mmCIF file of N, CA and C in Angstrom:
data_model
loop_
_atom_site.group_PDB
_atom_site.id
_atom_site.type_symbol
_atom_site.label_atom_id
_atom_site.label_comp_id
_atom_site.label_asym_id
_atom_site.label_seq_id
_atom_site.Cartn_x
_atom_site.Cartn_y
_atom_site.Cartn_z
ATOM 1 N N UNK A 1 147.802 -93.711 252.803
ATOM 2 C CA UNK A 1 147.066 -94.060 251.919
ATOM 3 C C UNK A 1 147.937 -95.136 251.379
ATOM 4 N N UNK A 2 148.196 -96.366 251.107
ATOM 5 C CA UNK A 2 148.725 -97.329 250.326
ATOM 6 C C UNK A 2 147.963 -97.958 249.424
ATOM 7 N N UNK A 3 148.639 -98.559 248.295
ATOM 8 C CA UNK A 3 148.367 -99.223 246.794
ATOM 9 C C UNK A 3 148.968 -100.341 247.053
ATOM 10 N N UNK A 4 147.784 -101.140 247.339
ATOM 11 C CA UNK A 4 148.616 -102.515 247.154
ATOM 12 C C UNK A 4 147.995 -103.234 246.189
ATOM 13 N N UNK A 5 149.215 -103.996 245.688
ATOM 14 C CA UNK A 5 149.004 -104.803 244.241
ATOM 15 C C UNK A 5 148.674 -106.270 244.576
ATOM 16 N N UNK A 6 147.947 -106.629 243.608
ATOM 17 C CA UNK A 6 147.596 -108.581 243.681
ATOM 18 C C UNK A 6 147.235 -108.993 242.388
ATOM 19 N N UNK A 7 147.381 -110.378 242.246
ATOM 20 C CA UNK A 7 146.680 -110.829 240.614
ATOM 21 C C UNK A 7 148.022 -111.441 240.083
ATOM 22 N N UNK A 8 149.021 -111.334 241.125
ATOM 23 C CA UNK A 8 150.441 -112.354 240.710
ATOM 24 C C UNK A 8 150.088 -113.689 240.676
ATOM 25 N N UNK A 9 150.838 -114.576 239.952
ATOM 26 C CA UNK A 9 150.898 -115.766 240.076
ATOM 27 C C UNK A 9 151.922 -116.497 238.951
ATOM 28 N N UNK A 10 152.213 -117.777 238.712
ATOM 29 C CA UNK A 10 152.673 -119.123 238.108
ATOM 30 C C UNK A 10 152.578 -118.828 236.444
ATOM 31 N N UNK A 11 152.999 -118.669 235.453
ATOM 32 C CA UNK A 11 152.504 -118.863 234.285
ATOM 33 C C UNK A 11 153.366 -119.243 233.495
ATOM 34 N N UNK A 12 153.323 -120.086 232.415
ATOM 35 C CA UNK A 12 153.755 -120.362 231.344
ATOM 36 C C UNK A 12 153.832 -119.072 230.132
ATOM 37 N N UNK A 13 155.094 -119.003 229.868
ATOM 38 C CA UNK A 13 155.679 -118.149 228.505
ATOM 39 C C UNK A 13 154.379 -117.910 227.634
ATOM 40 N N UNK A 14 153.976 -116.421 227.391
ATOM 41 C CA UNK A 14 152.919 -116.121 226.063
ATOM 42 C C UNK A 14 151.209 -116.547 227.103
ATOM 43 N N UNK A 15 151.489 -116.651 228.262
ATOM 44 C CA UNK A 15 150.398 -116.352 229.143
ATOM 45 C C UNK A 15 150.119 -115.184 229.447
ATOM 46 N N UNK A 16 149.024 -114.785 230.525
ATOM 47 C CA UNK A 16 148.495 -113.670 230.860
ATOM 48 C C UNK A 16 148.204 -113.768 231.912
ATOM 49 N N UNK A 17 148.236 -112.350 232.786
ATOM 50 C CA UNK A 17 148.023 -112.515 233.984
ATOM 51 C C UNK A 17 147.186 -110.597 234.161
ATOM 52 N N UNK A 18 146.425 -110.704 234.762
ATOM 53 C CA UNK A 18 145.651 -109.322 235.437
ATOM 54 C C UNK A 18 146.153 -108.908 236.504
ATOM 55 N N UNK A 19 146.907 -107.554 236.808
ATOM 56 C CA UNK A 19 146.859 -107.661 238.144
ATOM 57 C C UNK A 19 146.079 -106.132 238.598
ATOM 58 N N UNK A 20 145.676 -105.894 239.865
ATOM 59 C CA UNK A 20 144.651 -105.006 240.188
ATOM 60 C C UNK A 20 145.792 -104.633 241.294
ATOM 61 N N UNK A 21 145.100 -103.056 241.375
ATOM 62 C CA UNK A 21 145.965 -101.820 242.618
ATOM 63 C C UNK A 21 144.649 -101.343 243.077
ATOM 64 N N UNK A 22 144.695 -102.147 244.476
ATOM 65 C CA UNK A 22 143.809 -101.062 245.449
ATOM 66 C C UNK A 22 143.980 -100.027 246.242
ATOM 67 N N UNK A 23 143.716 -99.335 246.727
ATOM 68 C CA UNK A 23 144.018 -98.401 248.389
ATOM 69 C C UNK A 23 143.499 -98.939 248.851
ATOM 70 N N UNK A 24 144.311 -98.867 249.700
ATOM 71 C CA UNK A 24 143.942 -99.640 251.438
ATOM 72 C C UNK A 24 143.942 -98.102 252.317
ATOM 73 N N UNK A 25 143.009 -97.913 253.189
ATOM 74 C CA UNK A 25 142.793 -97.077 254.297
ATOM 75 C C UNK A 25 141.819 -95.934 253.335
ATOM 76 N N UNK A 26 142.318 -94.572 253.612
ATOM 77 C CA UNK A 26 141.271 -93.610 253.057
ATOM 78 C C UNK A 26 141.037 -93.244 251.535
ATOM 79 N N UNK A 27 140.211 -93.168 251.238
ATOM 80 C CA UNK A 27 139.153 -93.355 249.460
ATOM 81 C C UNK A 27 139.559 -92.474 249.052
ATOM 82 N N UNK A 28 141.217 -91.381 249.346
ATOM 83 C CA UNK A 28 140.991 -90.318 248.875
ATOM 84 C C UNK A 28 141.910 -91.060 247.780
ATOM 85 N N UNK A 29 141.251 -90.057 246.407
ATOM 86 C CA UNK A 29 141.904 -90.735 244.931
ATOM 87 C C UNK A 29 143.843 -90.015 244.769
ATOM 88 N N UNK A 30 143.866 -90.733 243.904
ATOM 89 C CA UNK A 30 145.545 -90.231 243.500
ATOM 90 C C UNK A 30 145.290 -89.836 242.017
ATOM 91 N N UNK A 31 146.654 -89.017 241.748
ATOM 92 C CA UNK A 31 146.707 -88.724 240.742
ATOM 93 C C UNK A 31 147.359 -89.956 239.214
ATOM 94 N N UNK A 32 148.836 -89.305 238.800
ATOM 95 C CA UNK A 32 149.335 -90.935 238.011
ATOM 96 C C UNK A 32 148.973 -91.503 238.997
ATOM 97 N N UNK A 33 149.475 -92.939 238.476
ATOM 98 C CA UNK A 33 149.194 -94.172 239.195
ATOM 99 C C UNK A 33 150.318 -94.776 238.234
ATOM 100 N N UNK A 34 151.506 -95.457 238.938
ATOM 101 C CA UNK A 34 152.653 -96.053 238.375
ATOM 102 C C UNK A 34 152.501 -97.689 238.958
ATOM 103 N N UNK A 35 152.970 -98.360 237.589
ATOM 104 C CA UNK A 35 153.162 -99.950 237.992
ATOM 105 C C UNK A 35 154.866 -100.277 237.684
ATOM 106 N N UNK A 36 155.515 -100.846 238.868
ATOM 107 C CA UNK A 36 156.663 -100.872 239.042
ATOM 108 C C UNK A 36 156.753 -102.711 239.003
ATOM 109 N N UNK A 37 158.119 -103.229 238.849
ATOM 110 C CA UNK A 37 158.710 -104.396 238.829
ATOM 111 C C UNK A 37 159.820 -104.414 239.467
ATOM 112 N N UNK A 38 160.268 -105.245 240.217
ATOM 113 C CA UNK A 38 161.522 -105.737 241.312
ATOM 114 C C UNK A 38 162.270 -106.948 241.080
ATOM 115 N N UNK A 39 162.943 -107.256 240.021
ATOM 116 C CA UNK A 39 162.999 -108.658 239.821
ATOM 117 C C UNK A 39 164.676 -108.607 241.397
ATOM 118 N N UNK A 40 164.837 -110.285 241.223
ATOM 119 C CA UNK A 40 165.803 -110.088 242.560
ATOM 120 C C UNK A 40 167.226 -109.549 242.113
ATOM 121 N N UNK A 41 168.054 -108.728 242.791
ATOM 122 C CA UNK A 41 169.374 -107.979 242.494
ATOM 123 C C UNK A 41 168.998 -107.119 242.047
ATOM 124 N N UNK A 42 168.143 -106.545 241.207
ATOM 125 C CA UNK A 42 167.901 -105.484 240.906
ATOM 126 C C UNK A 42 166.894 -104.489 241.313
ATOM 127 N N UNK A 43 167.212 -103.060 240.945
ATOM 128 C CA UNK A 43 166.611 -101.703 240.860
ATOM 129 C C UNK A 43 164.707 -102.248 240.480
ATOM 130 N N UNK A 44 164.001 -101.346 241.525
ATOM 131 C CA UNK A 44 162.540 -101.149 241.445
ATOM 132 C C UNK A 44 162.332 -100.531 240.278
ATOM 133 N N UNK A 45 162.250 -101.110 238.664
ATOM 134 C CA UNK A 45 162.105 -99.580 237.377
ATOM 135 C C UNK A 45 160.227 -99.525 237.329
ATOM 136 N N UNK A 46 160.011 -98.153 236.857
ATOM 137 C CA UNK A 46 158.680 -98.049 236.465
ATOM 138 C C UNK A 46 158.522 -98.771 235.041
ATOM 139 N N UNK A 47 157.065 -99.984 235.063
ATOM 140 C CA UNK A 47 156.655 -100.533 233.874
ATOM 141 C C UNK A 47 156.096 -99.439 232.994
ATOM 142 N N UNK A 48 155.076 -99.047 233.514
ATOM 143 C CA UNK A 48 153.717 -98.297 233.115
ATOM 144 C C UNK A 48 153.427 -97.200 233.955
ATOM 145 N N UNK A 49 152.702 -96.164 233.438
ATOM 146 C CA UNK A 49 152.210 -95.662 234.070
ATOM 147 C C UNK A 49 150.588 -94.655 233.284
ATOM 148 N N UNK A 50 150.203 -94.344 234.125
ATOM 149 C CA UNK A 50 148.408 -93.696 234.040
ATOM 150 C C UNK A 50 148.196 -92.350 234.574
ATOM 151 N N UNK A 51 147.781 -91.396 233.890
ATOM 152 C CA UNK A 51 147.363 -90.110 234.739
ATOM 153 C C UNK A 51 145.891 -90.240 234.863
ATOM 154 N N UNK A 52 145.158 -89.120 235.817
ATOM 155 C CA UNK A 52 143.940 -89.544 236.212
ATOM 156 C C UNK A 52 143.084 -89.060 234.752
ATOM 157 N N UNK A 53 142.882 -88.818 233.892
ATOM 158 C CA UNK A 53 142.439 -88.783 232.775
ATOM 159 C C UNK A 53 142.483 -89.700 231.751
ATOM 160 N N UNK A 54 143.583 -90.566 232.413
ATOM 161 C CA UNK A 54 143.694 -91.924 231.363
ATOM 162 C C UNK A 54 144.527 -92.030 230.206
ATOM 163 N N UNK A 55 145.665 -90.933 230.318
ATOM 164 C CA UNK A 55 146.733 -90.818 229.495
ATOM 165 C C UNK A 55 147.989 -92.118 229.926
ATOM 166 N N UNK A 56 148.606 -92.885 229.415
ATOM 167 C CA UNK A 56 149.076 -94.013 229.341
ATOM 168 C C UNK A 56 150.433 -93.416 229.109
ATOM 169 N N UNK A 57 151.579 -94.498 229.434
ATOM 170 C CA UNK A 57 153.051 -94.522 228.830
ATOM 171 C C UNK A 57 153.585 -95.055 229.328
ATOM 172 N N UNK A 58 154.412 -96.285 228.540
ATOM 173 C CA UNK A 58 155.210 -97.862 228.979
ATOM 174 C C UNK A 58 156.181 -97.375 228.452
ATOM 175 N N UNK A 59 157.536 -98.456 229.534
ATOM 176 C CA UNK A 59 158.364 -98.784 228.896
ATOM 177 C C UNK A 59 158.485 -99.659 227.599
ATOM 178 N N UNK A 60 159.744 -99.480 227.036
ATOM 179 C CA UNK A 60 159.361 -99.770 225.607
ATOM 180 C C UNK A 60 159.419 -101.455 225.438
ATOM 181 N N UNK A 61 160.049 -102.103 226.825
ATOM 182 C CA UNK A 61 160.059 -103.282 226.659
ATOM 183 C C UNK A 61 158.689 -104.196 226.884
ATOM 184 N N UNK A 62 157.360 -103.507 227.223
ATOM 185 C CA UNK A 62 155.900 -104.028 227.606
ATOM 186 C C UNK A 62 155.057 -103.405 226.772
ATOM 187 N N UNK A 63 155.587 -102.677 225.673
ATOM 188 C CA UNK A 63 154.806 -101.891 224.851
ATOM 189 C C UNK A 63 153.962 -102.750 223.762
ATOM 190 N N UNK A 64 152.760 -102.946 223.329
ATOM 191 C CA UNK A 64 152.108 -103.648 222.723
ATOM 192 C C UNK A 64 151.658 -105.232 223.572
ATOM 193 N N UNK A 65 152.186 -105.556 224.932
ATOM 194 C CA UNK A 65 151.704 -106.703 225.648
ATOM 195 C C UNK A 65 151.393 -106.289 226.737
ATOM 196 N N UNK A 66 151.367 -105.173 227.227
ATOM 197 C CA UNK A 66 151.112 -104.644 228.899
ATOM 198 C C UNK A 66 150.199 -104.101 228.383
ATOM 199 N N UNK A 67 148.754 -103.731 229.218
ATOM 200 C CA UNK A 67 147.642 -102.404 229.172
ATOM 201 C C UNK A 67 147.773 -101.973 230.910
ATOM 202 N N UNK A 68 147.768 -100.852 230.742
ATOM 203 C CA UNK A 68 147.193 -100.118 232.204
ATOM 204 C C UNK A 68 146.232 -99.473 231.885
ATOM 205 N N UNK A 69 145.025 -99.588 233.330
ATOM 206 C CA UNK A 69 143.871 -98.931 232.934
ATOM 207 C C UNK A 69 143.770 -98.538 234.326
ATOM 208 N N UNK A 70 142.665 -97.578 234.585
ATOM 209 C CA UNK A 70 142.104 -97.246 235.989
ATOM 210 C C UNK A 70 140.443 -97.156 235.772
ATOM 211 N N UNK A 71 139.844 -97.456 237.107
ATOM 212 C CA UNK A 71 138.835 -96.836 237.839
ATOM 213 C C UNK A 71 138.543 -95.869 238.548
ATOM 214 N N UNK A 72 138.261 -94.278 238.384
ATOM 215 C CA UNK A 72 138.820 -93.738 239.299
ATOM 216 C C UNK A 72 137.538 -94.116 240.752
ATOM 217 N N UNK A 73 136.159 -94.632 240.334
ATOM 218 C CA UNK A 73 135.571 -94.552 240.993
ATOM 219 C C UNK A 73 135.336 -95.389 242.756
ATOM 220 N N UNK A 74 136.608 -96.431 241.691
ATOM 221 C CA UNK A 74 136.913 -97.049 242.624
ATOM 222 C C UNK A 74 138.275 -97.334 243.579
ATOM 223 N N UNK A 75 139.331 -96.521 242.777
ATOM 224 C CA UNK A 75 140.064 -96.150 243.374
ATOM 225 C C UNK A 75 141.351 -97.042 243.417
ATOM 226 N N UNK A 76 141.270 -97.511 241.851
ATOM 227 C CA UNK A 76 141.610 -99.020 241.396
ATOM 228 C C UNK A 76 142.531 -98.873 240.000
ATOM 229 N N UNK A 77 143.327 -99.115 240.441
ATOM 230 C CA UNK A 77 144.166 -99.765 239.064
ATOM 231 C C UNK A 77 144.125 -101.213 238.606
ATOM 232 N N UNK A 78 144.699 -101.324 237.182
ATOM 233 C CA UNK A 78 145.245 -102.430 236.509
ATOM 234 C C UNK A 78 145.978 -102.628 235.873
ATOM 235 N N UNK A 79 146.589 -103.999 235.610
ATOM 236 C CA UNK A 79 147.606 -103.826 234.577
ATOM 237 C C UNK A 79 147.713 -104.916 233.560
ATOM 238 N N UNK A 80 147.128 -105.106 233.001
ATOM 239 C CA UNK A 80 147.078 -106.335 231.594
ATOM 240 C C UNK A 80 148.281 -106.463 231.475
ATOM 241 N N UNK A 81 148.565 -107.588 231.397
ATOM 242 C CA UNK A 81 149.946 -108.576 230.720
ATOM 243 C C UNK A 81 149.238 -109.804 229.929
ATOM 244 N N UNK A 82 150.007 -109.212 228.846
ATOM 245 C CA UNK A 82 149.891 -110.570 227.922
ATOM 246 C C UNK A 82 151.048 -111.065 227.098
ATOM 247 N N UNK A 83 151.099 -111.874 226.767
ATOM 248 C CA UNK A 83 152.314 -112.104 225.458
ATOM 249 C C UNK A 83 153.556 -112.360 227.196
ATOM 250 N N UNK A 84 152.975 -113.138 228.219
ATOM 251 C CA UNK A 84 154.469 -112.711 228.943
ATOM 252 C C UNK A 84 155.419 -113.787 228.745
ATOM 253 N N UNK A 85 156.927 -112.749 229.031
ATOM 254 C CA UNK A 85 157.921 -113.689 228.700
ATOM 255 C C UNK A 85 158.709 -114.023 230.192
ATOM 256 N N UNK A 86 159.800 -115.081 230.329
ATOM 257 C CA UNK A 86 160.483 -115.227 231.434
ATOM 258 C C UNK A 86 161.048 -114.219 231.998
ATOM 259 N N UNK A 87 161.686 -113.066 231.197
ATOM 260 C CA UNK A 87 162.287 -111.741 231.612
ATOM 261 C C UNK A 87 161.246 -110.657 232.435
ATOM 262 N N UNK A 88 160.304 -110.915 232.388
ATOM 263 C CA UNK A 88 158.969 -110.287 233.103
ATOM 264 C C UNK A 88 159.245 -110.965 234.652
ATOM 265 N N UNK A 89 159.256 -112.143 234.658
ATOM 266 C CA UNK A 89 159.863 -112.038 236.062
ATOM 267 C C UNK A 89 160.147 -111.317 236.848
ATOM 268 N N UNK A 90 158.941 -110.774 238.581
ATOM 269 C CA UNK A 90 159.340 -109.935 238.691
ATOM 270 C C UNK A 90 158.217 -109.694 240.042
ATOM 271 N N UNK A 91 158.573 -108.911 241.257
ATOM 272 C CA UNK A 91 157.543 -108.710 242.367
ATOM 273 C C UNK A 91 157.046 -107.434 241.444
ATOM 274 N N UNK A 92 155.749 -107.154 241.597
ATOM 275 C CA UNK A 92 155.240 -105.853 241.215
ATOM 276 C C UNK A 92 154.349 -105.198 242.027
ATOM 277 N N UNK A 93 154.885 -104.051 241.789
ATOM 278 C CA UNK A 93 154.153 -103.057 242.917
ATOM 279 C C UNK A 93 153.307 -102.054 241.961
ATOM 280 N N UNK A 94 152.481 -101.033 242.778
ATOM 281 C CA UNK A 94 151.967 -99.852 242.125
ATOM 282 C C UNK A 94 151.889 -98.831 243.228
ATOM 283 N N UNK A 95 151.995 -97.625 242.587
ATOM 284 C CA UNK A 95 152.449 -96.426 243.504
ATOM 285 C C UNK A 95 151.168 -95.131 242.854
ATOM 286 N N UNK A 96 150.722 -94.465 243.886
ATOM 287 C CA UNK A 96 149.891 -93.485 243.554
ATOM 288 C C UNK A 96 150.604 -91.950 243.885
ATOM 289 N N UNK A 97 150.388 -91.046 242.888
ATOM 290 C CA UNK A 97 151.217 -89.989 243.286
ATOM 291 C C UNK A 97 149.920 -88.621 243.067
ATOM 292 N N UNK A 98 150.448 -87.533 244.101
ATOM 293 C CA UNK A 98 149.665 -86.415 244.502
ATOM 294 C C UNK A 98 149.438 -85.245 242.764
ATOM 295 N N UNK A 99 151.217 -85.693 242.270
ATOM 296 C CA UNK A 99 151.454 -85.283 240.769
ATOM 297 C C UNK A 99 150.880 -85.944 239.674
ATOM 298 N N UNK A 100 150.148 -85.190 238.222
ATOM 299 C CA UNK A 100 149.591 -85.774 237.302
ATOM 300 C C UNK A 100 150.295 -86.266 236.353
ATOM 301 N N UNK A 101 151.839 -86.104 236.110
ATOM 302 C CA UNK A 101 153.013 -86.224 235.057
ATOM 303 C C UNK A 101 153.069 -87.690 234.847
ATOM 304 N N UNK A 102 153.428 -87.700 233.730
ATOM 305 C CA UNK A 102 153.521 -89.176 233.013
ATOM 306 C C UNK A 102 154.414 -89.609 232.016
ATOM 307 N N UNK A 103 155.212 -88.434 232.007
ATOM 308 C CA UNK A 103 156.418 -88.211 230.803
ATOM 309 C C UNK A 103 157.375 -86.954 231.278
ATOM 310 N N UNK A 104 158.700 -87.298 231.136
ATOM 311 C CA UNK A 104 159.502 -86.019 231.576
ATOM 312 C C UNK A 104 159.446 -85.558 229.947
ATOM 313 N N UNK A 105 160.678 -84.429 230.216
ATOM 314 C CA UNK A 105 160.944 -83.746 229.077
ATOM 315 C C UNK A 105 161.201 -84.254 227.756
ATOM 316 N N UNK A 106 161.667 -85.434 228.066
ATOM 317 C CA UNK A 106 162.244 -86.021 226.218
ATOM 318 C C UNK A 106 160.829 -86.951 226.231
ATOM 319 N N UNK A 107 159.873 -87.308 226.942
ATOM 320 C CA UNK A 107 158.811 -87.735 226.505
ATOM 321 C C UNK A 107 158.873 -89.487 227.259
ATOM 322 N N UNK A 108 159.613 -89.539 228.063
ATOM 323 C CA UNK A 108 159.665 -91.072 228.160
ATOM 324 C C UNK A 108 158.911 -91.054 229.790
ATOM 325 N N UNK A 109 158.686 -92.723 229.878
ATOM 326 C CA UNK A 109 157.809 -92.549 231.008
ATOM 327 C C UNK A 109 158.309 -92.506 232.137
ATOM 328 N N UNK A 110 156.861 -91.594 232.734
ATOM 329 C CA UNK A 110 157.777 -90.274 234.539
ATOM 330 C C UNK A 110 156.472 -91.129 235.448
ATOM 331 N N UNK A 111 157.191 -91.190 236.504
ATOM 332 C CA UNK A 111 156.136 -91.430 237.735
ATOM 333 C C UNK A 111 156.670 -90.555 238.449
ATOM 334 N N UNK A 112 155.751 -89.784 239.597
ATOM 335 C CA UNK A 112 156.555 -89.323 240.694
ATOM 336 C C UNK A 112 156.427 -89.807 241.927
ATOM 337 N N UNK A 113 156.927 -91.064 242.397
ATOM 338 C CA UNK A 113 156.500 -92.158 243.502
ATOM 339 C C UNK A 113 156.598 -91.567 245.302
ATOM 340 N N UNK A 114 155.734 -91.890 245.085
ATOM 341 C CA UNK A 114 155.434 -91.856 246.814
ATOM 342 C C UNK A 114 156.465 -92.343 247.716
ATOM 343 N N UNK A 115 157.023 -92.119 248.829
ATOM 344 C CA UNK A 115 157.695 -92.710 249.660
ATOM 345 C C UNK A 115 157.484 -93.941 250.234
ATOM 346 N N UNK A 116 156.542 -94.247 250.554
ATOM 347 C CA UNK A 116 155.443 -95.061 250.655
ATOM 348 C C UNK A 116 155.209 -96.581 249.968
ATOM 349 N N UNK A 117 155.752 -97.747 250.148
ATOM 350 C CA UNK A 117 155.237 -98.948 249.254
ATOM 351 C C UNK A 117 154.378 -99.575 249.599
ATOM 352 N N UNK A 118 153.132 -100.204 249.023
ATOM 353 C CA UNK A 118 152.580 -101.239 249.427
ATOM 354 C C UNK A 118 153.156 -102.614 249.544
ATOM 355 N N UNK A 119 152.159 -103.706 249.822
ATOM 356 C CA UNK A 119 152.152 -105.033 249.551
ATOM 357 C C UNK A 119 152.642 -105.168 247.784
ATOM 358 N N UNK A 120 153.650 -105.818 247.084
ATOM 359 C CA UNK A 120 153.734 -105.976 245.730
ATOM 360 C C UNK A 120 153.049 -107.532 245.356
ATOM 361 N N UNK A 121 153.345 -108.010 244.426
ATOM 362 C CA UNK A 121 152.466 -109.355 244.150
ATOM 363 C C UNK A 121 153.301 -109.559 243.031
ATOM 364 N N UNK A 122 154.026 -111.156 243.477
ATOM 365 C CA UNK A 122 154.985 -112.106 242.708
ATOM 366 C C UNK A 122 154.472 -112.652 241.792
ATOM 367 N N UNK A 123 154.727 -112.502 240.619
ATOM 368 C CA UNK A 123 154.685 -112.772 238.789
ATOM 369 C C UNK A 123 155.609 -113.550 238.377
ATOM 370 N N UNK A 124 155.594 -114.907 238.162
ATOM 371 C CA UNK A 124 156.687 -115.772 237.872
ATOM 372 C C UNK A 124 156.322 -115.971 236.187
ATOM 373 N N UNK A 125 157.129 -116.277 235.000
ATOM 374 C CA UNK A 125 156.943 -116.744 234.631
ATOM 375 C C UNK A 125 157.893 -118.077 233.777
ATOM 376 N N UNK A 126 157.164 -119.058 233.505
ATOM 377 C CA UNK A 126 158.264 -120.470 233.472
ATOM 378 C C UNK A 126 158.489 -120.497 231.605
ATOM 379 N N UNK A 127 159.933 -121.112 231.704
ATOM 380 C CA UNK A 127 160.202 -120.891 229.671
ATOM 381 C C UNK A 127 159.425 -122.073 229.397
#
């Protein structure tokens, strides 16, 4: 089962986008779902994570601007991105985990990503 991201596009700085993450294949649900992003030449980094029950964690750079949510009945997750900045430009991916941890022992966002990645969606923010 893979999670496919969609909803990306080109937007001006200060604009908004809503990304969706849906399962392809089996309808089995996931526990924690993470949104990641990868800019050219950079590694793939966790941006936000949500537990099965709806608890959330964000990296500092997106706090107050991004909101992660999910609809368990539809096996779908979302990432609402507001006040976008050029540095948010990246390919965004989502990943589901059988584990339900969203923070490490220091309280930082954590997600136990599965090895299989679905298709990402490009977000480009122009200045």
